[in-house]
Amino acid sequence: MKIKLICHTPEPERTVAMAARLCYSAVGAEQLQDKMPAEQIGKLIDKIIEVGHLSAFEHVSFTFAVEGVSRVLTHQLVRHRLASYSQQSQRYVKEHDFEYITPPSIAANPVAVTKFCALMDTVRAAYDELVALGVHQEDARYCLANATETKIVVTMNARELLHFFELRCCNRAQWEIRALAENMLTEVRTAAPQLFAKAGPTCVTAAYCREGALSCGRLAAMSHKS
């Protein structure tokens, strides 16, 4: 898995603070943006997070290049609808030598990984044979596995990212998209540490578990340690 933050709104924290301050100011956005000192920006961001005035977070966006992930992951990812996606097309890109993602539970089992890799070889052969028979790759792709490696560009605003991290950094999230979310969180914390200082699952950020009876037990373990 390879995740890189390739671009984002310039000075994201200043932009968020300016947008929030504008709601209560007689002067315009440009003047606020130019004159707000760094200390005021920090205090404003802390305040709007505390009171939940998160609409201001929607004014900054972050774009990620994601590679080395499966179609299983991207099928989950695109359910986050307040985002923009551009994915490598199996209709136009030939998949004769496709790579695939092996789940850790399969990789750790010698018998399972042998069966899994053999199946991927069979799928490759079937794809090649269909194309050789004159079937266009847009139809030959129907035999491809969910494990097939894909690449995708993802853009989300900061508010949607907070929601994404809340759901997908949870231990109950599927392992692959959880790894994606954790890597994305690391990337945005470098670019905008204050905006994402409290990002993550609710057990970490708000001391409650949204999973109820299905809790992984992390909250209880954290409470016990404290």
Tab-separated table of C-alpha atoms in Angstrom:
chain	number	residue	atom	x	y	z
A	1	MET	CA	0.000	0.000	0.000
A	2	LYS	CA	1.319	3.429	-0.964
A	3	ILE	CA	-0.455	6.627	0.096
A	4	LYS	CA	0.810	10.133	-0.622
A	5	LEU	CA	-0.801	13.500	0.058
A	6	ILE	CA	-0.108	15.113	-3.309
A	7	CYS	CA	-1.751	18.515	-2.740
A	8	HIS	CA	-4.002	20.455	-0.396
A	9	THR	CA	-5.491	23.897	0.140
A	10	PRO	CA	-2.653	26.327	0.915
A	11	GLU	CA	-2.451	27.286	4.595
A	12	PRO	CA	-5.408	25.066	5.525
A	13	GLU	CA	-5.515	26.088	9.180
A	14	ARG	CA	-5.497	29.798	8.355
A	15	THR	CA	-8.291	29.242	5.822
A	16	VAL	CA	-10.464	27.366	8.321
A	17	ALA	CA	-9.899	29.994	11.007
A	18	MET	CA	-10.687	32.800	8.566
A	19	ALA	CA	-13.936	31.125	7.489
A	20	ALA	CA	-15.011	30.650	11.097
A	21	ARG	CA	-14.063	34.198	12.115
A	22	LEU	CA	-15.921	35.699	9.152
A	23	CYS	CA	-19.249	34.558	10.600
A	24	TYR	CA	-18.806	37.030	13.449
A	25	SER	CA	-16.825	39.808	11.781
A	26	ALA	CA	-17.762	43.037	10.023
A	27	VAL	CA	-14.703	42.918	7.763
A	28	GLY	CA	-14.209	40.729	4.710
A	29	ALA	CA	-12.500	37.368	4.336
A	30	GLU	CA	-9.400	38.678	2.576
A	31	GLN	CA	-8.691	41.195	5.324
A	32	LEU	CA	-9.187	38.571	8.000
A	33	GLN	CA	-6.894	36.128	6.250
A	34	ASP	CA	-4.091	38.668	5.929
A	35	LYS	CA	-4.253	40.035	9.466
A	36	MET	CA	-4.943	37.025	11.670
A	37	PRO	CA	-1.883	36.185	13.825
A	38	ALA	CA	-0.849	32.546	14.245
A	39	GLU	CA	-1.820	32.546	17.922
A	40	GLN	CA	-5.370	33.630	17.099
A	41	ILE	CA	-5.629	30.947	14.404
A	42	GLY	CA	-4.703	28.255	16.905
A	43	LYS	CA	-7.203	29.439	19.492
A	44	LEU	CA	-9.973	29.709	16.910
A	45	ILE	CA	-9.418	26.195	15.624
A	46	ASP	CA	-9.462	24.775	19.136
A	47	LYS	CA	-12.682	26.666	19.827
A	48	ILE	CA	-14.556	25.590	16.696
A	49	ILE	CA	-13.589	21.966	17.299
A	50	GLU	CA	-14.832	22.269	20.879
A	51	VAL	CA	-18.222	23.731	19.875
A	52	GLY	CA	-18.599	21.601	16.731
A	53	HIS	CA	-18.653	24.511	14.251
A	54	LEU	CA	-17.174	22.187	11.628
A	55	SER	CA	-18.705	23.753	8.516
A	56	ALA	CA	-15.552	25.904	8.369
A	57	PHE	CA	-13.540	22.705	7.807
A	58	GLU	CA	-15.306	22.203	4.486
A	59	HIS	CA	-13.329	25.079	2.925
A	60	VAL	CA	-10.077	23.110	2.776
A	61	SER	CA	-9.453	19.924	0.825
A	62	PHE	CA	-6.757	17.279	0.611
A	63	THR	CA	-5.883	15.086	-2.385
A	64	PHE	CA	-4.235	11.676	-2.021
A	65	ALA	CA	-2.648	9.310	-4.525
A	66	VAL	CA	-3.352	5.736	-3.448
A	67	GLU	CA	-1.695	2.641	-4.937
A	68	GLY	CA	-1.288	-0.995	-4.014
A	69	VAL	CA	-4.837	-1.481	-2.754
A	70	SER	CA	-7.566	-3.897	-3.754
A	71	ARG	CA	-10.937	-3.419	-5.356
A	72	VAL	CA	-12.349	-4.632	-2.022
A	73	LEU	CA	-10.970	-1.472	-0.450
A	74	THR	CA	-12.148	0.921	-3.152
A	75	HIS	CA	-15.668	-0.544	-3.091
A	76	GLN	CA	-15.790	0.510	0.560
A	77	LEU	CA	-14.024	3.817	-0.002
A	78	VAL	CA	-16.465	5.184	-2.578
A	79	ARG	CA	-19.308	4.776	-0.081
A	80	HIS	CA	-17.934	7.984	1.428
A	81	ARG	CA	-19.903	10.138	-0.970
A	82	LEU	CA	-18.702	13.606	0.056
A	83	ALA	CA	-15.483	13.068	-1.865
A	84	SER	CA	-14.099	12.978	-5.407
A	85	TYR	CA	-12.527	9.887	-6.958
A	86	SER	CA	-10.572	9.052	-10.111
A	87	GLN	CA	-9.778	5.337	-10.364
A	88	GLN	CA	-7.674	3.329	-12.766
A	89	SER	CA	-10.047	1.887	-15.364
A	90	GLN	CA	-10.217	-1.860	-15.994
A	91	ARG	CA	-12.111	-1.022	-19.161
A	92	TYR	CA	-9.193	0.783	-20.800
A	93	VAL	CA	-6.177	-0.603	-18.920
A	94	LYS	CA	-5.256	-4.196	-19.790
A	95	GLU	CA	-4.928	-6.482	-16.766
A	96	HIS	CA	-2.899	-9.354	-18.233
A	97	ASP	CA	-0.278	-9.193	-15.484
A	98	PHE	CA	-2.419	-7.786	-12.705
A	99	GLU	CA	-1.017	-7.650	-9.198
A	100	TYR	CA	-3.236	-8.677	-6.322
A	101	ILE	CA	-3.574	-8.030	-2.610
A	102	THR	CA	-3.236	-10.979	-0.241
A	103	PRO	CA	-5.031	-10.586	3.115
A	104	PRO	CA	-2.770	-11.196	6.134
A	105	SER	CA	-5.007	-14.015	7.379
A	106	ILE	CA	-4.404	-15.849	4.105
A	107	ALA	CA	-0.700	-14.998	3.923
A	108	ALA	CA	-0.183	-16.452	7.422
A	109	ASN	CA	-1.693	-19.825	6.465
A	110	PRO	CA	0.534	-21.899	4.121
A	111	VAL	CA	-2.334	-24.000	2.780
A	112	ALA	CA	-4.627	-21.006	2.304
A	113	VAL	CA	-2.005	-18.887	0.539
A	114	THR	CA	-1.186	-21.719	-1.862
A	115	LYS	CA	-4.854	-22.076	-2.806
A	116	PHE	CA	-5.272	-18.308	-3.068
A	117	CYS	CA	-2.273	-17.797	-5.339
A	118	ALA	CA	-3.322	-20.739	-7.507
A	119	LEU	CA	-6.752	-19.169	-7.938
A	120	MET	CA	-5.191	-15.829	-8.932
A	121	ASP	CA	-3.083	-17.680	-11.536
A	122	THR	CA	-6.258	-19.309	-12.873
A	123	VAL	CA	-7.991	-15.926	-13.084
A	124	ARG	CA	-5.003	-14.459	-14.956
A	125	ALA	CA	-5.051	-17.345	-17.409
A	126	ALA	CA	-8.813	-17.014	-17.954
A	127	TYR	CA	-8.479	-13.276	-18.592
A	128	ASP	CA	-5.663	-13.845	-21.088
A	129	GLU	CA	-7.649	-16.562	-22.877
A	130	LEU	CA	-10.770	-14.414	-23.148
A	131	VAL	CA	-8.804	-11.525	-24.652
A	132	ALA	CA	-7.047	-13.946	-27.038
A	133	LEU	CA	-10.505	-15.127	-28.160
A	134	GLY	CA	-11.348	-11.548	-29.162
A	135	VAL	CA	-13.231	-10.515	-26.020
A	136	HIS	CA	-12.554	-6.845	-25.283
A	137	GLN	CA	-10.956	-6.174	-21.913
A	138	GLU	CA	-14.082	-4.305	-20.816
A	139	ASP	CA	-15.857	-7.678	-20.818
A	140	ALA	CA	-12.885	-9.878	-19.947
A	141	ARG	CA	-12.580	-7.908	-16.697
A	142	TYR	CA	-15.738	-9.599	-15.429
A	143	CYS	CA	-13.621	-12.577	-14.389
A	144	LEU	CA	-11.169	-10.492	-12.358
A	145	ALA	CA	-11.020	-10.921	-8.589
A	146	ASN	CA	-11.818	-8.367	-5.902
A	147	ALA	CA	-8.182	-8.829	-4.842
A	148	THR	CA	-6.966	-7.168	-8.056
A	149	GLU	CA	-4.658	-4.234	-7.307
A	150	THR	CA	-5.935	-0.792	-8.253
A	151	LYS	CA	-4.916	2.858	-8.067
A	152	ILE	CA	-7.127	5.785	-7.127
A	153	VAL	CA	-6.914	9.530	-6.523
A	154	VAL	CA	-9.066	10.721	-3.616
A	155	THR	CA	-10.027	14.258	-2.623
A	156	MET	CA	-11.917	15.031	0.591
A	157	ASN	CA	-12.558	18.189	2.535
A	158	ALA	CA	-11.352	18.310	6.130
A	159	ARG	CA	-14.787	17.772	7.638
A	160	GLU	CA	-15.391	14.625	5.617
A	161	LEU	CA	-11.908	13.418	6.521
A	162	LEU	CA	-12.768	13.734	10.214
A	163	HIS	CA	-15.852	11.586	9.598
A	164	PHE	CA	-13.823	9.118	7.534
A	165	PHE	CA	-11.181	8.777	10.267
A	166	GLU	CA	-13.862	8.346	12.933
A	167	LEU	CA	-15.313	5.358	11.097
A	168	ARG	CA	-12.324	3.790	9.401
A	169	CYS	CA	-9.619	4.166	12.064
A	170	CYS	CA	-11.822	2.090	14.350
A	171	ASN	CA	-10.500	-1.399	15.125
A	172	ARG	CA	-13.828	-2.750	13.886
A	173	ALA	CA	-13.177	-1.402	10.382
A	174	GLN	CA	-11.981	-3.876	7.739
A	175	TRP	CA	-8.189	-4.248	7.954
A	176	GLU	CA	-7.263	-2.811	4.553
A	177	ILE	CA	-9.334	0.360	4.660
A	178	ARG	CA	-8.260	0.849	8.279
A	179	ALA	CA	-4.632	0.806	7.133
A	180	LEU	CA	-5.511	3.325	4.426
A	181	ALA	CA	-7.228	5.629	6.924
A	182	GLU	CA	-4.341	5.451	9.385
A	183	ASN	CA	-1.845	6.322	6.643
A	184	MET	CA	-4.011	9.187	5.397
A	185	LEU	CA	-4.308	10.519	8.939
A	186	THR	CA	-0.532	10.504	9.294
A	187	GLU	CA	-0.246	12.475	6.045
A	188	VAL	CA	-2.771	15.188	6.936
A	189	ARG	CA	-1.405	15.611	10.443
A	190	THR	CA	1.859	16.668	8.841
A	191	ALA	CA	0.106	19.246	6.652
A	192	ALA	CA	-2.441	20.526	9.193
A	193	PRO	CA	-1.664	19.213	12.685
A	194	GLN	CA	-4.220	21.327	14.526
A	195	LEU	CA	-7.111	20.434	12.245
A	196	PHE	CA	-6.547	16.727	12.812
A	197	ALA	CA	-5.099	16.697	16.328
A	198	LYS	CA	-8.241	15.017	17.673
A	199	ALA	CA	-9.099	12.927	14.609
A	200	GLY	CA	-9.714	9.212	14.976
A	201	PRO	CA	-12.238	6.733	16.387
A	202	THR	CA	-14.612	7.969	19.093
A	203	CYS	CA	-12.984	5.806	21.763
A	204	VAL	CA	-9.859	7.959	21.371
A	205	THR	CA	-11.454	11.335	20.623
A	206	ALA	CA	-14.600	11.330	22.768
A	207	ALA	CA	-14.259	8.480	25.281
A	208	TYR	CA	-17.200	6.477	23.965
A	209	CYS	CA	-17.589	3.558	21.576
A	210	ARG	CA	-20.105	3.825	18.765
A	211	GLU	CA	-20.011	0.046	18.247
A	212	GLY	CA	-21.890	-0.736	21.462
A	213	ALA	CA	-22.005	-4.466	22.153
A	214	LEU	CA	-19.684	-5.061	19.179
A	215	SER	CA	-16.895	-2.989	20.753
A	216	CYS	CA	-13.356	-4.238	20.226
A	217	GLY	CA	-12.592	-3.496	23.879
A	218	ARG	CA	-10.077	-0.714	23.279
A	219	LEU	CA	-12.105	1.852	25.234
A	220	ALA	CA	-12.318	-0.439	28.240
A	221	ALA	CA	-8.570	-1.087	28.045
A	222	MET	CA	-7.855	2.637	27.823
A	223	SER	CA	-10.126	3.331	30.812
A	224	HIS	CA	-8.411	0.603	32.815
A	225	LYS	CA	-4.966	2.082	32.122
A	226	SER	CA	-6.070	5.562	33.143
